[in-house]
CSV table of C-alpha atoms in Angstrom, one decimal:
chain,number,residue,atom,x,y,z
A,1,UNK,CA,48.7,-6.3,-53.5
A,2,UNK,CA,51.8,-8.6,-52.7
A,3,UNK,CA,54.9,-7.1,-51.0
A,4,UNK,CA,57.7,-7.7,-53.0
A,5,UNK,CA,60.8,-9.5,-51.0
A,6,UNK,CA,62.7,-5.8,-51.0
A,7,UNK,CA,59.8,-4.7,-48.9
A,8,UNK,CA,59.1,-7.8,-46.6
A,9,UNK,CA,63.0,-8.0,-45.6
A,10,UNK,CA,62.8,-4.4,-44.2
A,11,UNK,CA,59.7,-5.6,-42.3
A,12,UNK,CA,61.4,-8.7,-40.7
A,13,UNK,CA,64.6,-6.2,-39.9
A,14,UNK,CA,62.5,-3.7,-38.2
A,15,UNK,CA,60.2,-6.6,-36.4
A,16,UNK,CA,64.2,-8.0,-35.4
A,17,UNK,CA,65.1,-4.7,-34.3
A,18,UNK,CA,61.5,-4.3,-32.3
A,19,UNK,CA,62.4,-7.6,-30.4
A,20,UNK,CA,65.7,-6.9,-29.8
A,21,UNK,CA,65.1,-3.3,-28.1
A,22,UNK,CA,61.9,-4.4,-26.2
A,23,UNK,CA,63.1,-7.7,-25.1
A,24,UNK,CA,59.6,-8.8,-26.1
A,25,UNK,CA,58.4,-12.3,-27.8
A,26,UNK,CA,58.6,-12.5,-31.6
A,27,UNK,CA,55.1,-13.9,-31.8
A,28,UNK,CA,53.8,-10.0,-30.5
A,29,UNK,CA,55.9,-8.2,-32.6
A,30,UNK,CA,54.9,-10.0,-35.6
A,31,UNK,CA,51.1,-9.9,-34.7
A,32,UNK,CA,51.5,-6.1,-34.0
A,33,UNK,CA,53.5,-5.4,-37.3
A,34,UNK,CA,50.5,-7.2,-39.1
A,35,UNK,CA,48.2,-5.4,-37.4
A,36,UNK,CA,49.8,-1.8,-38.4
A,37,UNK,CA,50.3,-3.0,-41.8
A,38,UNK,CA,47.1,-4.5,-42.8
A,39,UNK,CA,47.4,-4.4,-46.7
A,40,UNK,CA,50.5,-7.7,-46.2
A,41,UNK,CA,48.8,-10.6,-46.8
A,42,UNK,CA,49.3,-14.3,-45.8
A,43,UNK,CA,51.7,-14.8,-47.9
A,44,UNK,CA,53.8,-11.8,-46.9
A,45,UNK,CA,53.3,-12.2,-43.5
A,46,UNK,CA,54.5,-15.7,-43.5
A,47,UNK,CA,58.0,-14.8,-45.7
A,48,UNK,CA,58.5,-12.3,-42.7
A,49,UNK,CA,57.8,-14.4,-40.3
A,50,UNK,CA,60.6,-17.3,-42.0
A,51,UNK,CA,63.1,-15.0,-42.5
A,52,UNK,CA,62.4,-13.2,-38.3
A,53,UNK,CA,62.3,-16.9,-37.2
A,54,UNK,CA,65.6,-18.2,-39.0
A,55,UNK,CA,67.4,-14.9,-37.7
A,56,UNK,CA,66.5,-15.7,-34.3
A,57,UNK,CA,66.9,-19.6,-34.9
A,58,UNK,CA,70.9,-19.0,-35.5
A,59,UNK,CA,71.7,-15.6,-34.5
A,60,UNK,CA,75.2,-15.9,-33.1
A,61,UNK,CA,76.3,-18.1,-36.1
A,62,UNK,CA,74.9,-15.6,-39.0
A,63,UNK,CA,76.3,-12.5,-36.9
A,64,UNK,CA,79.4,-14.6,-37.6
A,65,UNK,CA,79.6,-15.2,-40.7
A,66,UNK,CA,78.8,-11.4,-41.2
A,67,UNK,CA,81.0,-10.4,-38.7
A,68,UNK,CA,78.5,-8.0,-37.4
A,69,UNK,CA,75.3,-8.7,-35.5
A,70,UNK,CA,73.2,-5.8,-37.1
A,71,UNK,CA,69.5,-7.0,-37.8
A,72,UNK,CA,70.3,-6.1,-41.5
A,73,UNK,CA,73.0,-8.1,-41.9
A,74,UNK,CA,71.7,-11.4,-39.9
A,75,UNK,CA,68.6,-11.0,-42.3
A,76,UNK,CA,70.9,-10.8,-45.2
A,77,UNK,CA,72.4,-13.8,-44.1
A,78,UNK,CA,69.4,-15.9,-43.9
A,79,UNK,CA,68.4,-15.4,-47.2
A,80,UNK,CA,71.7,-16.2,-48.3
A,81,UNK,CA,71.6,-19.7,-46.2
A,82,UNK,CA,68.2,-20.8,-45.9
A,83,UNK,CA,65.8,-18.5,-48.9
A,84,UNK,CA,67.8,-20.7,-51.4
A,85,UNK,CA,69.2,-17.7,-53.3
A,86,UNK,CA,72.7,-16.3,-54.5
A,87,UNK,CA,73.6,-12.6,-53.6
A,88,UNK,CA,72.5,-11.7,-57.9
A,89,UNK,CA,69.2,-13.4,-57.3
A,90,UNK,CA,68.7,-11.2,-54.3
A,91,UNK,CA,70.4,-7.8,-55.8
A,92,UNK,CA,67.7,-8.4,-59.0
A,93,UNK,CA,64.8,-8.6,-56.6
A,94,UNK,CA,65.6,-5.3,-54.5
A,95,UNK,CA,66.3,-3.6,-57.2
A,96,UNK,CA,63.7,-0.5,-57.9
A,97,UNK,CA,61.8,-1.5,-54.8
A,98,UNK,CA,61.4,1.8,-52.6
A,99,UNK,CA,60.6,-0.4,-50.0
A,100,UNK,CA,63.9,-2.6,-49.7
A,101,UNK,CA,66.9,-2.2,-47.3
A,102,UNK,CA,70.0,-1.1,-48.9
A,103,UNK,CA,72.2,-3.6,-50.5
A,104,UNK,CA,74.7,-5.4,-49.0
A,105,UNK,CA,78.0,-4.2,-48.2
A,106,UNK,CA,80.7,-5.8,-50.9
A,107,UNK,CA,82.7,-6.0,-47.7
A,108,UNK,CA,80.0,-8.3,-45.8
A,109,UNK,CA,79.3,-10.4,-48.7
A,110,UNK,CA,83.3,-11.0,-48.6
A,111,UNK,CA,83.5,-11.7,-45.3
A,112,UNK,CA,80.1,-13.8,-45.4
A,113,UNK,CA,82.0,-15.8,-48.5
A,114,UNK,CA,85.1,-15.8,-46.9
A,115,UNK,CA,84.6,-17.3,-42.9
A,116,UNK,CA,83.9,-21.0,-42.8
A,117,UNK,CA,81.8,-21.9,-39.8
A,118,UNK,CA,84.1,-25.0,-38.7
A,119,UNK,CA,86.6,-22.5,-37.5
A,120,UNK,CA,83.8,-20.6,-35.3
A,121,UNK,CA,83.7,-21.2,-31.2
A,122,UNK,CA,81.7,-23.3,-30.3
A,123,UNK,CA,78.9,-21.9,-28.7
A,124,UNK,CA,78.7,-19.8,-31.7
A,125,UNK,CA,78.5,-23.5,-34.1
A,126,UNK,CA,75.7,-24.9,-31.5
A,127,UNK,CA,73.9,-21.0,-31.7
A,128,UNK,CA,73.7,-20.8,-28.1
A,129,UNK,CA,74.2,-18.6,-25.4
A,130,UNK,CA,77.7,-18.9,-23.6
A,131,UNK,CA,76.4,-19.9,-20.4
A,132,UNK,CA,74.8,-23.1,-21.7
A,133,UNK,CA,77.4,-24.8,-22.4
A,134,UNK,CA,78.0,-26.5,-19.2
A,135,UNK,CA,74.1,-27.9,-19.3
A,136,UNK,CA,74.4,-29.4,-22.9
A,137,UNK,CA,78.0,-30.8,-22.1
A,138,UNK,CA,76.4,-32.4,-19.1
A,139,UNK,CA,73.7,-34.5,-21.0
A,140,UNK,CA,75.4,-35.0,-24.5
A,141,UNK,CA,79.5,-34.9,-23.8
A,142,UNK,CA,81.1,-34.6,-27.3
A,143,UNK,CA,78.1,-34.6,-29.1
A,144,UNK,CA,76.4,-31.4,-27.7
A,145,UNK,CA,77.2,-28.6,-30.1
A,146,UNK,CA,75.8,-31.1,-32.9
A,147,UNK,CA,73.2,-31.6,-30.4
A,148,UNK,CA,72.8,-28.1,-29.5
A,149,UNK,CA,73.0,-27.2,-33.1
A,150,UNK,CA,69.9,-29.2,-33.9
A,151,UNK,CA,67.8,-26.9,-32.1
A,152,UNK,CA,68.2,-24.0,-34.5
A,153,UNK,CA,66.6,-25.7,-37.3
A,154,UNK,CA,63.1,-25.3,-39.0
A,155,UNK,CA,60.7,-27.6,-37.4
A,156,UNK,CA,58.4,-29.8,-38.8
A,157,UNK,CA,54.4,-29.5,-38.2
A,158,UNK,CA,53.5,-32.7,-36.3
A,159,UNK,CA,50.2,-34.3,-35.3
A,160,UNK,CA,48.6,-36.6,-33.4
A,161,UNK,CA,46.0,-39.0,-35.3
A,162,UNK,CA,43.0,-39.3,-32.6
A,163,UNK,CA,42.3,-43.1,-32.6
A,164,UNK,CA,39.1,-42.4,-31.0
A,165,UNK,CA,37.6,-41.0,-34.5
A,166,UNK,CA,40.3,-42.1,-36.8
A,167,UNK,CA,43.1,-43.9,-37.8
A,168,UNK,CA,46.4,-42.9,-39.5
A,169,UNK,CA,45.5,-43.7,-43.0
A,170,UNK,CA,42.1,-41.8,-43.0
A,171,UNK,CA,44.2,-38.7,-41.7
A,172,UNK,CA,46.7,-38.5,-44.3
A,173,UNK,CA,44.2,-38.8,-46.8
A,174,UNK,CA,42.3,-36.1,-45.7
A,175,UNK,CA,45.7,-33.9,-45.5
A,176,UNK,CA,47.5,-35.1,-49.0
A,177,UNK,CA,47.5,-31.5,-50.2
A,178,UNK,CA,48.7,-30.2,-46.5
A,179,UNK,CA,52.0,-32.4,-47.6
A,180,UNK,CA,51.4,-35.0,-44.8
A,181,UNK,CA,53.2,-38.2,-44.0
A,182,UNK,CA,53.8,-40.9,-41.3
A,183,UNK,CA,56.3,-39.5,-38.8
A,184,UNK,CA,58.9,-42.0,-37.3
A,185,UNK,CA,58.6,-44.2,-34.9
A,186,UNK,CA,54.4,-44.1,-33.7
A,187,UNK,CA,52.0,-45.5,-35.9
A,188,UNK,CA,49.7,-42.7,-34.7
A,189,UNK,CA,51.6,-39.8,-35.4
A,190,UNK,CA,51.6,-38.0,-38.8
A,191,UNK,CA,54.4,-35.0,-40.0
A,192,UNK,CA,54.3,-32.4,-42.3
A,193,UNK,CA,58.1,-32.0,-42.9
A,194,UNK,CA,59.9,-28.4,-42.5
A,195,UNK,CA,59.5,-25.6,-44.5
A,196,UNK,CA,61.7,-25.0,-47.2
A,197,UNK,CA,63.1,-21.9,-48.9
A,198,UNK,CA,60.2,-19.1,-48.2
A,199,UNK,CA,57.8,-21.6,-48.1
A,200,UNK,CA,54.6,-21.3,-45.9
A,201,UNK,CA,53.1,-24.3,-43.5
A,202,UNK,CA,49.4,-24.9,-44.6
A,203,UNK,CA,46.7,-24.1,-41.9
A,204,UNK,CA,45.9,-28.0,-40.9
A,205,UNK,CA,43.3,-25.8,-38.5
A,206,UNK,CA,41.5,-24.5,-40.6
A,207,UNK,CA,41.1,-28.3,-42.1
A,208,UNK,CA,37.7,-30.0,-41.3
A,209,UNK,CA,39.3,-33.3,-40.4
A,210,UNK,CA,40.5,-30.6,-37.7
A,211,UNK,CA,37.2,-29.3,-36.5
A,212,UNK,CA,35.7,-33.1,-36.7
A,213,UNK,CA,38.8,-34.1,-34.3
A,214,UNK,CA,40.5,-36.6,-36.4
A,215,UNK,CA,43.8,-35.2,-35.5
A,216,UNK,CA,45.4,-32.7,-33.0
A,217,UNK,CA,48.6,-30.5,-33.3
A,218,UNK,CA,51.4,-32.5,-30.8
A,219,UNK,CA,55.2,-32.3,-31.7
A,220,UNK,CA,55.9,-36.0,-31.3
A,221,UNK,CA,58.2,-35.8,-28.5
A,222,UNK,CA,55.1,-35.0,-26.1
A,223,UNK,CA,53.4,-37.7,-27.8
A,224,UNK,CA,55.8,-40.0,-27.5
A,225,UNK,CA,56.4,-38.6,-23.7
A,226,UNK,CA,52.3,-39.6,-23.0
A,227,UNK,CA,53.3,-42.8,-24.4
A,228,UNK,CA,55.8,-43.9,-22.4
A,229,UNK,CA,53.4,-43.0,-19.2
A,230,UNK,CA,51.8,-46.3,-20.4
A,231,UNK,CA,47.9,-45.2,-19.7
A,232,UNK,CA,45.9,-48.4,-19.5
A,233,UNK,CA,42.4,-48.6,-20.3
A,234,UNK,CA,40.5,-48.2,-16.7
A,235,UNK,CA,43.0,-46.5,-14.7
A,236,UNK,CA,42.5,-43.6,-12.6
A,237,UNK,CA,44.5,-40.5,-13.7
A,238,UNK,CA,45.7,-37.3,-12.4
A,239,UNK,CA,47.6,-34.4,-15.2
A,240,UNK,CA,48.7,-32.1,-12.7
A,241,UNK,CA,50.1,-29.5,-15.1
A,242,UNK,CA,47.7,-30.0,-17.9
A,243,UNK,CA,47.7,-26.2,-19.8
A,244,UNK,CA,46.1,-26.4,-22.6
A,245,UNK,CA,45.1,-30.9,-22.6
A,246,UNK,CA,47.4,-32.1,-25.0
A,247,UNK,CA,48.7,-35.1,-23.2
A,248,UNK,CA,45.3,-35.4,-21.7
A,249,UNK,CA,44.0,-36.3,-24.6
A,250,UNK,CA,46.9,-38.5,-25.8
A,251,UNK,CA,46.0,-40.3,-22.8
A,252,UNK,CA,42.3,-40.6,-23.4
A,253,UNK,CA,42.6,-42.0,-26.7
A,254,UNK,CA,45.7,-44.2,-25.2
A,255,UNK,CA,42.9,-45.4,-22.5
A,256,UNK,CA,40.2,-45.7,-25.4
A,257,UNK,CA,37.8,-43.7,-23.0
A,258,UNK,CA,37.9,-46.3,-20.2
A,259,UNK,CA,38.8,-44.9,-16.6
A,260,UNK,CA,39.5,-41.7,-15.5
A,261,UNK,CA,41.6,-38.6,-16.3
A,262,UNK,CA,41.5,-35.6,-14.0
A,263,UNK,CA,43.5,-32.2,-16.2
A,264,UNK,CA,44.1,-29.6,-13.2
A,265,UNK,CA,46.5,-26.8,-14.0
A,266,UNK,CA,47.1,-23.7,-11.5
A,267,UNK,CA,46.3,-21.5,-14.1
A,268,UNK,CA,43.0,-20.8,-15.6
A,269,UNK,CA,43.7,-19.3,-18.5
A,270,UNK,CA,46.2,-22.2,-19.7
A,271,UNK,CA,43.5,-24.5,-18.7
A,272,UNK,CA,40.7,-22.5,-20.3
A,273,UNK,CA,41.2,-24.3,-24.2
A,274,UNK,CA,41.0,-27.8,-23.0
A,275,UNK,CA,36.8,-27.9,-22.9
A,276,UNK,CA,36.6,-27.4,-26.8
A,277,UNK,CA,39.7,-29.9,-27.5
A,278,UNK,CA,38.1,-32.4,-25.1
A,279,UNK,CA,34.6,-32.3,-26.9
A,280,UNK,CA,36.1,-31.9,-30.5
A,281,UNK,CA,38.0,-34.8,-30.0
A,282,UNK,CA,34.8,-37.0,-28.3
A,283,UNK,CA,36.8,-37.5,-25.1
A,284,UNK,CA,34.7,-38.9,-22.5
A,285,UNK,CA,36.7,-39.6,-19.5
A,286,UNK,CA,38.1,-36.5,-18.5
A,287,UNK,CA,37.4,-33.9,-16.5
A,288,UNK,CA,39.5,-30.3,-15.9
A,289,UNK,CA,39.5,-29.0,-12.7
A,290,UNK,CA,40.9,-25.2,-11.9
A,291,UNK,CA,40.8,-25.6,-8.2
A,292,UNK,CA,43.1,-27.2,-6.0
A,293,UNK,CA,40.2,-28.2,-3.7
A,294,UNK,CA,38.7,-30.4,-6.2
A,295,UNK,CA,41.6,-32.9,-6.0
A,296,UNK,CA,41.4,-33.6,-2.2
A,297,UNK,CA,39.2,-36.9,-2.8
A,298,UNK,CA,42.1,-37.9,-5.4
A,299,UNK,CA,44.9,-37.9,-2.6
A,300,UNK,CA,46.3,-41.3,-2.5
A,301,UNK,CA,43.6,-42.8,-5.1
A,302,UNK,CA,46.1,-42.3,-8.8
A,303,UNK,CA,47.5,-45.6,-10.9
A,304,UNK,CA,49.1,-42.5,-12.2
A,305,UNK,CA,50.3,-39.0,-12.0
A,306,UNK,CA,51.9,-37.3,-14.9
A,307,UNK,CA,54.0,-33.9,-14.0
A,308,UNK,CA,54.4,-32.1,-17.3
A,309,UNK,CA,56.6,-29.9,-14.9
A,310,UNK,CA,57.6,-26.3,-15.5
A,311,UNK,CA,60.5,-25.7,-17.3
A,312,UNK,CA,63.0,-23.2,-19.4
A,313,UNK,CA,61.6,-24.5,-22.6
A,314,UNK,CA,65.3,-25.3,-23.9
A,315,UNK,CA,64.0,-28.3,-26.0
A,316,UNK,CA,61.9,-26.2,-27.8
A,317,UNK,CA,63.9,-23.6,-29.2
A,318,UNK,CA,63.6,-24.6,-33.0
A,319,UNK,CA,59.3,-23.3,-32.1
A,320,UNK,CA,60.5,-20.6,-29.9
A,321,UNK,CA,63.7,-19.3,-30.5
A,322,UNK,CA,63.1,-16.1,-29.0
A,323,UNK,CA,63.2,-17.8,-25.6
A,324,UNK,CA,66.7,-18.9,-26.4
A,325,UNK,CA,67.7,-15.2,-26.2
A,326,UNK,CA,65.9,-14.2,-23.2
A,327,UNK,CA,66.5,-16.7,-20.9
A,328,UNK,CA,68.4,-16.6,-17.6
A,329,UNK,CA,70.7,-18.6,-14.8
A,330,UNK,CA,68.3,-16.8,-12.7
A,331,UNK,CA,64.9,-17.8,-14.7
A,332,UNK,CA,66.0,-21.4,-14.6
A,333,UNK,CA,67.0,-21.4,-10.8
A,334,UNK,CA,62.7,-19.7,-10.7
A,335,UNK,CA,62.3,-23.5,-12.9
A,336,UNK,CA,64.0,-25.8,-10.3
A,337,UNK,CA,62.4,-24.2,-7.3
A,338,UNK,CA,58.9,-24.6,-9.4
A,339,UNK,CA,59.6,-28.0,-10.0
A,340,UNK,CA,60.5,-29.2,-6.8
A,341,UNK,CA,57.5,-27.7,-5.2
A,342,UNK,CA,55.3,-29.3,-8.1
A,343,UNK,CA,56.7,-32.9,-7.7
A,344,UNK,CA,56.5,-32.4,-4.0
A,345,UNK,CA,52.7,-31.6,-4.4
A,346,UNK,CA,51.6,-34.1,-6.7
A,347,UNK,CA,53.2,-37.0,-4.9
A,348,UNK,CA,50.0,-36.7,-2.6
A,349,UNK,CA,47.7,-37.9,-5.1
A,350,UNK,CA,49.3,-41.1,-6.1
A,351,UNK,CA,48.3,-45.0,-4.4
A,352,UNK,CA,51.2,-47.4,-3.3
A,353,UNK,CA,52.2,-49.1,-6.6
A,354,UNK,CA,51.4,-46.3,-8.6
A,355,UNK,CA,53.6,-44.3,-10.8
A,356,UNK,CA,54.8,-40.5,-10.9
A,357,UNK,CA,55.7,-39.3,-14.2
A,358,UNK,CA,58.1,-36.4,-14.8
A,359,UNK,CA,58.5,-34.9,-17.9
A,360,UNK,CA,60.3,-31.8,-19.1
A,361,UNK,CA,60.4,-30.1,-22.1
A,362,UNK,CA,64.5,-29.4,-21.2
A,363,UNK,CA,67.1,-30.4,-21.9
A,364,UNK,CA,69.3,-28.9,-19.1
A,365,UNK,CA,70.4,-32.1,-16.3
A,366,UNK,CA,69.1,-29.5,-13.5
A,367,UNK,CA,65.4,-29.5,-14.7
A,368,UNK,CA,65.6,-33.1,-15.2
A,369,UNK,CA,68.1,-35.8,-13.7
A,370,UNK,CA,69.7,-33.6,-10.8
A,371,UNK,CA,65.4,-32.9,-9.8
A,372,UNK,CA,64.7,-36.6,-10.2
A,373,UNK,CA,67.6,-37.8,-8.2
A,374,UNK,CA,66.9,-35.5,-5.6
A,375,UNK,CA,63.1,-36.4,-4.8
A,376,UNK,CA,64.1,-40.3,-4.9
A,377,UNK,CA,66.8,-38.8,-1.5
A,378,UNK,CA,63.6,-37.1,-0.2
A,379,UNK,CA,60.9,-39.7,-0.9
A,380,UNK,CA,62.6,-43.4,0.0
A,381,UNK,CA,58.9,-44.8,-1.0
A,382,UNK,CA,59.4,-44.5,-4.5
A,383,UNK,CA,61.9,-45.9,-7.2
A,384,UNK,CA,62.9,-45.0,-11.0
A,385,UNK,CA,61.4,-47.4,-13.4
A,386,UNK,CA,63.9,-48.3,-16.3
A,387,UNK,CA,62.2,-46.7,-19.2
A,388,UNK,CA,63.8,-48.2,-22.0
A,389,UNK,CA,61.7,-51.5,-21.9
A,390,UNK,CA,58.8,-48.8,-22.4
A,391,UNK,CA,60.4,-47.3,-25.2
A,392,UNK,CA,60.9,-50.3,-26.7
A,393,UNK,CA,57.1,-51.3,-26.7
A,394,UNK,CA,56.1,-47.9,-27.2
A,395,UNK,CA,57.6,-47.3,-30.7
A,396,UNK,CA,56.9,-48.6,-34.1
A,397,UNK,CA,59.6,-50.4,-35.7
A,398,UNK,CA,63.1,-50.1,-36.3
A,399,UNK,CA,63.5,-46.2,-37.6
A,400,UNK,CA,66.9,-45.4,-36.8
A,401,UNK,CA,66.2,-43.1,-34.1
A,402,UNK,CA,67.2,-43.7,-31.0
A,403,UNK,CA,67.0,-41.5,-27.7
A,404,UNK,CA,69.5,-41.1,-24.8
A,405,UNK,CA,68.5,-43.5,-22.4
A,406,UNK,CA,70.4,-42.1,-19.1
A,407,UNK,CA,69.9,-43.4,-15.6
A,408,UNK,CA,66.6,-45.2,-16.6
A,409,UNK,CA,65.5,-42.1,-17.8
A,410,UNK,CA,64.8,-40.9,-21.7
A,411,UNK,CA,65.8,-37.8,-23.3
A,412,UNK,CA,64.7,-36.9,-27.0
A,413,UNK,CA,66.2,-34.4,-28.9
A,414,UNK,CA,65.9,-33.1,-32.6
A,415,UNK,CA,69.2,-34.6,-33.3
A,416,UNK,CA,68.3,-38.2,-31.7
A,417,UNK,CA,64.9,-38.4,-32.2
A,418,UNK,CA,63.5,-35.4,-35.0
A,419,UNK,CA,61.9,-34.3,-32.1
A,420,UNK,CA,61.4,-31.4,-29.7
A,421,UNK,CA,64.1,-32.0,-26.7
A,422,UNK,CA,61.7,-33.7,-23.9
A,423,UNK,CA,62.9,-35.8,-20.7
A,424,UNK,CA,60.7,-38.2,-19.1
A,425,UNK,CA,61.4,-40.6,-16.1
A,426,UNK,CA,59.3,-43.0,-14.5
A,427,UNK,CA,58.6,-42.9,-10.5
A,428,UNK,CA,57.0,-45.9,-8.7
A,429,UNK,CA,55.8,-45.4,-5.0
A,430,UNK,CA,56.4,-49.3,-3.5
A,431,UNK,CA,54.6,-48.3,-0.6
């Protein structure tokens, strides 16, 4: 049986309503709504799952436009804005269902028809909390609440074509009907765009070009972050925050198998995916360590070390925009302390003329200039590499897009780049 759209917008206002009260992530609360209502199927569970994620996507600008930040009304307002339908189209499809919310107010819909979002503030335009301002200011200027605003829209499904099994052609023939095409600016990255309307991503998972590891799931920022590291075939390697090995194996296809990568990550159970991916995707020269101890022989030995460093997550809020809601000044003061002590730890590992690479998924100056600028005070052996000449070798040609090169540093954001927000900076130790 199929839900009709009457009975899956109650569902995504009570799973709303079940992450607002519970402060909890909207991944659980759709998992456990499925879960208690086994007869929705894919389909359903997906429509839920668009309208839940657009709500949460652009919050404070639908609560706006509604005047009123009820669950009801925001989910009302995201079918009016993103399902592609009028209020009569909406009214016809409730209609008779014993499962749908009650109609909209006529007072809402006037307000809704009546506010124009130029006139909002602008925290309210970018759809981000108040005390955010300051960090987006600090890295855009006059651009951040397009900047910002970027960040609450649908992303697209990206992936990285494994050039140890394929190439990008083979790839996107074996994903025509997924809707796949060459993303921008790398020649080994493919996209399926954004969702539109109530539309549903395919499952490129369940895909055999998946489970014969033509391809892995990367938003292209982190694959164009691994690229700028510039891993060279026969270098010795250290991913000191590895989770789950995606840059890892960007970098073993990068280093065509030659040389050594060494994926350590303090916790085992982020680490605990990365034996599968690294045999799917016929990696042969990397190993994952889950103790510290293991990396003593490495101390001073690394061409490279690559610090995919802790963060708040704030460039990936289009994927997670629950996160947006929750987080804190205090969680991302926990961040910098994190960071600091990780950069000052993996330091150890890497030889004179080597390079330290720190990357953020951020886009808050704290997580990422202020911390890179204060470990070149602390540590006079190193200095920043420009990273522009790498971006420009990196990348395919001319797209258009072009990141924020600041301080020698590069930041990528949807808005720049039609990527996640990621910051990456380039540390050599002279000595």
């Amino acid at each position: 049986m199929h839900m009709r759209l009457g009975g899956r917008l109650q569902a995504a206002i009570e799973v709303l309503d079940d992450i607002e009260n519970r402060k909890r992530p909207a991944s659980d609360a759709l998992k456990d709504w499925g879960l208690s209502h086994r007869f929705a199927g894919a389909g359903d569970r997906a429509v839920i799952g668009n309208i839940v994620y657009d709500a949460l996507r652009r919050k404070l600008s639908l609560a706006w436009r509604m005047d009123s930040d009820a669950a009801r009304h925001i989910a009302f307002g995201v079918l009016l804005s993103d399902a592609e339908l009028d209020i009569e189209d909406i009214n016809v499809a409730l209609e008779g269902d014993k499962f749908a919310p009650e109609p909209l107010e006529a007072e809402r819909l006037a307000v809704w028809a009546d506010r124009d979002l130029n006139s909002a503030p602008d925290h309210i335009r970018a759809d981000v909390p108040e005390w955010c301002i300051p960090h987006f200011q600090a890295i855009f200027g006059d651009k951040w609440v397009e900047e910002a605003a970027a960040l609450s829209d649908r992303p697209p499904v990206d992936l990285r074509v494994n050039t140890l099994k394929a190439d990008r052609d083979k790839v996107l023939k074996e994903l025509a009907r997924a809707g796949a095409n060459p993303a921008p600016l790398l020649e080994t990255a493919v996209r399926v765009p954004p969702l539109r309307a109530m539309g549903r991503h395919p499952n490129v998972q369940a895909e055999p070009a998946f489970q014969r590891g033509l391809f892995e799931v990367q938003d292209l920022g982190s694959q164009l972050a691994a690229k700028l590291s510039s891993a060279k075939a026969g270098e010795q390697v250290l991913d000191y925050c590895a989770g789950a090995g995606g840059k890892t194996l960007a970098l073993a296809a990068e280093m065509g198998n030659k040389g050594q990568i060494h994926a350590y990550d303090a916790e085992r159970a982020r680490l605990a995916p990365i034996f599968d991916r690294l045999k799917r995707a016929g990696v042969r020269n990397a190993q994952a360590h889950a103790n510290i101890g293991d990396l003593a022989p490495l101390e001073g030995q690394m061409d490279m070390v690559l610090v995919d460093a802790p963060c708040t997550g704030s460039g990936t809020w289009r994927r997670r925009p629950d996160a947006k809601w929750r987080l804190s000044d205090q969680q991302l003061e926990r961040r910098e302390v994190e960071q600091r002590e990780v950069l000052d730890a993996a330091k150890a590992y890497v030889k004179p003329g080597g390079r330290l690479v720190y990357i953020t998924c951020s886009l808050f100056a704290p997580e990422n200039g202020d911390q890179v600028a204060a470990f070149l005070d602390a540590n006079s052996e190193y200095s920043a590499v420009d990273t522009q000449p790498l971006w420009q070798e990196a990348v395919s040609k001319e797209s258009g897009l072009k990141p924020l090169f600041k301080d020698g540093t590069t930041i990528l954001s949807p808005l720049s780049t039609s990527t996640d927000g990621f910051f990456i900076s380039v540390l050599r130790r002279e000595k």
